[in-house]
CSV table of C-alpha atoms in Angstrom, one decimal:
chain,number,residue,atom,x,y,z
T,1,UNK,CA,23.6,92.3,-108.8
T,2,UNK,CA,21.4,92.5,-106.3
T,3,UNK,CA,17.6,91.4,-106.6
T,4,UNK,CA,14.7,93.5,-104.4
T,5,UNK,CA,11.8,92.2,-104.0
T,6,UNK,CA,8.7,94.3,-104.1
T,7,UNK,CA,7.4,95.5,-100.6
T,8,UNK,CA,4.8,93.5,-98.9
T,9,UNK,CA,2.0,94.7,-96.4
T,10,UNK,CA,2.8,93.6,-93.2
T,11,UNK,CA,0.7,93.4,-89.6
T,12,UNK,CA,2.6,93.4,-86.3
T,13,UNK,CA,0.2,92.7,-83.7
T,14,UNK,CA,0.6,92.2,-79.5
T,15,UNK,CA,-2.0,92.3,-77.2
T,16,UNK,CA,-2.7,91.9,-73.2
T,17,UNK,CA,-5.4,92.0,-71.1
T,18,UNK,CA,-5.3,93.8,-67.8
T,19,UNK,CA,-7.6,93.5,-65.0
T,20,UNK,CA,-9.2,97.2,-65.4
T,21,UNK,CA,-12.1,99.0,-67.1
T,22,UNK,CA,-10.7,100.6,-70.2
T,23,UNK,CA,-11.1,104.2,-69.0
T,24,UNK,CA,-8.9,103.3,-66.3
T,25,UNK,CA,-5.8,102.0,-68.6
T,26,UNK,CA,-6.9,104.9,-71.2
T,27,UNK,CA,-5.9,107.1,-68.4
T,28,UNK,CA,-2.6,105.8,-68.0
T,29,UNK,CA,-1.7,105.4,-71.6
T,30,UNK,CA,-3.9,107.7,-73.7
T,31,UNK,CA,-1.6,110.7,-73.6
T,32,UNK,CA,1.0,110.7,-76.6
T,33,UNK,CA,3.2,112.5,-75.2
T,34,UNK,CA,3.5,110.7,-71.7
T,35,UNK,CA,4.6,107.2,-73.5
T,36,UNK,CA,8.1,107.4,-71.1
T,37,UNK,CA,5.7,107.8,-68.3
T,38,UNK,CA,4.1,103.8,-68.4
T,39,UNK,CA,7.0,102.2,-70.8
T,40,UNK,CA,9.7,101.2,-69.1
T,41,UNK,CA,12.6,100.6,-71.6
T,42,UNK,CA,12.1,104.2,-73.8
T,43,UNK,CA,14.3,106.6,-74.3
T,44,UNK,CA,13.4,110.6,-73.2
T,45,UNK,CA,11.0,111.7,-75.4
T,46,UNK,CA,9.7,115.1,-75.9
T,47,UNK,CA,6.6,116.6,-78.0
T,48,UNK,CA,8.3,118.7,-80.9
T,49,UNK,CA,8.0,122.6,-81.3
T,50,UNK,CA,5.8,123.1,-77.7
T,51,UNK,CA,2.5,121.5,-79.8
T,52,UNK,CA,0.0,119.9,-77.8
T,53,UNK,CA,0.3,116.3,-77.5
T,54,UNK,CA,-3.1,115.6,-77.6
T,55,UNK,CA,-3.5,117.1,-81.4
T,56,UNK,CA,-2.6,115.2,-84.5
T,57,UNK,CA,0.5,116.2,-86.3
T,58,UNK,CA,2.0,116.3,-83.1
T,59,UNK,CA,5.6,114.4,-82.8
T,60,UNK,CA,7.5,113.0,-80.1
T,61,UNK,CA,10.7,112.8,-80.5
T,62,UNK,CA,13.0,110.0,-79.1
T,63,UNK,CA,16.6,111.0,-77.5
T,64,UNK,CA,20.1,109.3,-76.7
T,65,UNK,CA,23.0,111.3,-75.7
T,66,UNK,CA,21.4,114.2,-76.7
T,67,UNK,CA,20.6,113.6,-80.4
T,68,UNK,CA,17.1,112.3,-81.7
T,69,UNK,CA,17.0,108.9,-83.2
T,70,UNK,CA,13.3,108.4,-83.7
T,71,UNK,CA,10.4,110.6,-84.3
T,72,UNK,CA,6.6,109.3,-84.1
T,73,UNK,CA,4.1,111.5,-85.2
T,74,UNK,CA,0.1,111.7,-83.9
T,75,UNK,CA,-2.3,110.7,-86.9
T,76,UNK,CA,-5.3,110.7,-85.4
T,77,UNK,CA,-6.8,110.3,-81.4
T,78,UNK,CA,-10.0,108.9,-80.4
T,79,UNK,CA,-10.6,109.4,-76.7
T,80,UNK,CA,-14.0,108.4,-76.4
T,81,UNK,CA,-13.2,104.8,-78.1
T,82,UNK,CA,-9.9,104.7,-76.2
T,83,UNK,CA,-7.3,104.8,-79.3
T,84,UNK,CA,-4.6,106.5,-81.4
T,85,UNK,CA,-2.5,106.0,-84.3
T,86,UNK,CA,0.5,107.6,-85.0
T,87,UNK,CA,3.2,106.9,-87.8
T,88,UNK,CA,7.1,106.3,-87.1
T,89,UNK,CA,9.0,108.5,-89.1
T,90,UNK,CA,12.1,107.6,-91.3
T,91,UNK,CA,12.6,104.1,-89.2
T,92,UNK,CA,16.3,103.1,-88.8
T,93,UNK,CA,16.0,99.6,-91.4
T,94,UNK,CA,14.3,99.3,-94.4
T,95,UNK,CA,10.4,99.7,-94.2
T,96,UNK,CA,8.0,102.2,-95.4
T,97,UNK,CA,4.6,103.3,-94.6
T,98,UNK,CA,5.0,102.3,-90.4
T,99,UNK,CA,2.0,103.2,-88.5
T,100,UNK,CA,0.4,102.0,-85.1
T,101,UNK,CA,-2.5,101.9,-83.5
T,102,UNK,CA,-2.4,101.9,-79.5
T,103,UNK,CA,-6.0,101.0,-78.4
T,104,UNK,CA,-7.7,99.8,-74.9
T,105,UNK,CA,-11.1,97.8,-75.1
T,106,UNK,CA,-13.6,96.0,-73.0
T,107,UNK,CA,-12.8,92.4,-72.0
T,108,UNK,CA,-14.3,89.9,-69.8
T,109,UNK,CA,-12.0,90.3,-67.6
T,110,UNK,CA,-10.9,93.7,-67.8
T,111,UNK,CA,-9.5,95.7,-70.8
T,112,UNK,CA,-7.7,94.8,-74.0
T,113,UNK,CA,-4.9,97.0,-75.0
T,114,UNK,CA,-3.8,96.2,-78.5
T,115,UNK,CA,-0.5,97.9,-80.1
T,116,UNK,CA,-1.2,97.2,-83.8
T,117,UNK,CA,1.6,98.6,-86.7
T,118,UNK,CA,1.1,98.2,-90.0
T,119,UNK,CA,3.9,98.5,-93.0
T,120,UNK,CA,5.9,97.5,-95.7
T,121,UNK,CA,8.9,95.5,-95.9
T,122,UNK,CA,11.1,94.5,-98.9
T,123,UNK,CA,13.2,91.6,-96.7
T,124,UNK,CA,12.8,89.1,-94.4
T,125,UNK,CA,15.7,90.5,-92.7
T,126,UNK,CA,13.3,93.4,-92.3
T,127,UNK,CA,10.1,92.2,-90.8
T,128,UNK,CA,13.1,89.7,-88.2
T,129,UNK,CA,13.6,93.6,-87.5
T,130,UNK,CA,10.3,95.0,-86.9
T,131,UNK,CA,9.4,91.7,-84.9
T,132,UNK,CA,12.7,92.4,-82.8
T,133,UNK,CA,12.8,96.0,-81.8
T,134,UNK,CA,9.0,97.2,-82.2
T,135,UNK,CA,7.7,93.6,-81.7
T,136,UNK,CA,9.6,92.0,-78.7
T,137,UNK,CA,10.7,95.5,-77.8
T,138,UNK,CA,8.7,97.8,-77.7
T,139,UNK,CA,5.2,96.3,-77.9
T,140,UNK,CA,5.2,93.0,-75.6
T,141,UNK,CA,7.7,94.6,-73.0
T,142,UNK,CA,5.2,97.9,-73.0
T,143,UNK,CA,2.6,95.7,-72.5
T,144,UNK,CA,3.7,93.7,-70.2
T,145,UNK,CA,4.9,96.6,-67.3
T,146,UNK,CA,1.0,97.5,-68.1
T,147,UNK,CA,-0.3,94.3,-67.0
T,148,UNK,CA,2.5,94.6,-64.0
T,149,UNK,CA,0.9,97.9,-63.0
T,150,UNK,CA,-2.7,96.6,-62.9
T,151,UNK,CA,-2.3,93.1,-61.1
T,152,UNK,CA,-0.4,95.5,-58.5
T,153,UNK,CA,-3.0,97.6,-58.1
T,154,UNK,CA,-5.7,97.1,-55.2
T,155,UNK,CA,-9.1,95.5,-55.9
């Protein structure tokens, strides 16, 4: 028989600082539906049923050989604070309730982007998971072809 624990909040944070004013990495990463555009380790993605990226309820939708194997949907988009969440739908291991936040603000030396998800595991073996592929993945290697970007950039 097999015992389940009862889920437990979890917090997935990863941050990096760029040297840039916000607006500046806002405009590189503040649409939703241009997150192949700056990541360099996605999959295609496309925004769902022609909606418009920039509204919430808007999904993108994750491809590989020609089937979609993950689907994030917009919750809400702040431009003039630099931020949006947006929650992953039906993720491939066993957690519930995933959102992020994506969000750029000032720093002394340039801009803060945090990538922030929130959610709820029932395993260790499931937050190793999160930490893996949205963690390590997603997140830090995101961020860090960011930072690339803006240290190549001319003063």
């Amino acid at each position: 028989m097999v015992t389940r624990t009862p889920s437990t909040p979890r917090t997935l944070l990863r941050t990096v600082v760029v040297p840039a004013v916000p607006a500046e990495v806002w405009q590189v990463i503040g649409d939703f539906g241009a997150f192949p555009d700056w990541h360099p380790h996605l999959l295609p993605s496309t925004i769902e049923n022609g909606a418009d990226p920039e509204t919430p309820g808007a999904v993108r939708a994750f491809t590989y050989e020609g089937r979609v194997v993950l689907r994030e949907r917009l919750l809400a988009k702040d431009p003039a604070s630099h931020a949006y969440r947006y929650s992953v739908e039906a993720p491939s291991f066993p957690v519930t309730g995933y959102e992020a936040t994506l969000s750029v603000h000032p720093h002394e030396e340039g801009a803060e982007v945090r990538w922030q998800g929130t959610y709820e595991a029932e395993s260790a073996d499931a937050v190793a998971q999160v930490e893996q592929v949205f963690g390590d993945g997603t997140y830090a290697t995101g961020l860090a072809a960011l930072r690339e970007r803006f240290m190549r950039q001319p003063e």
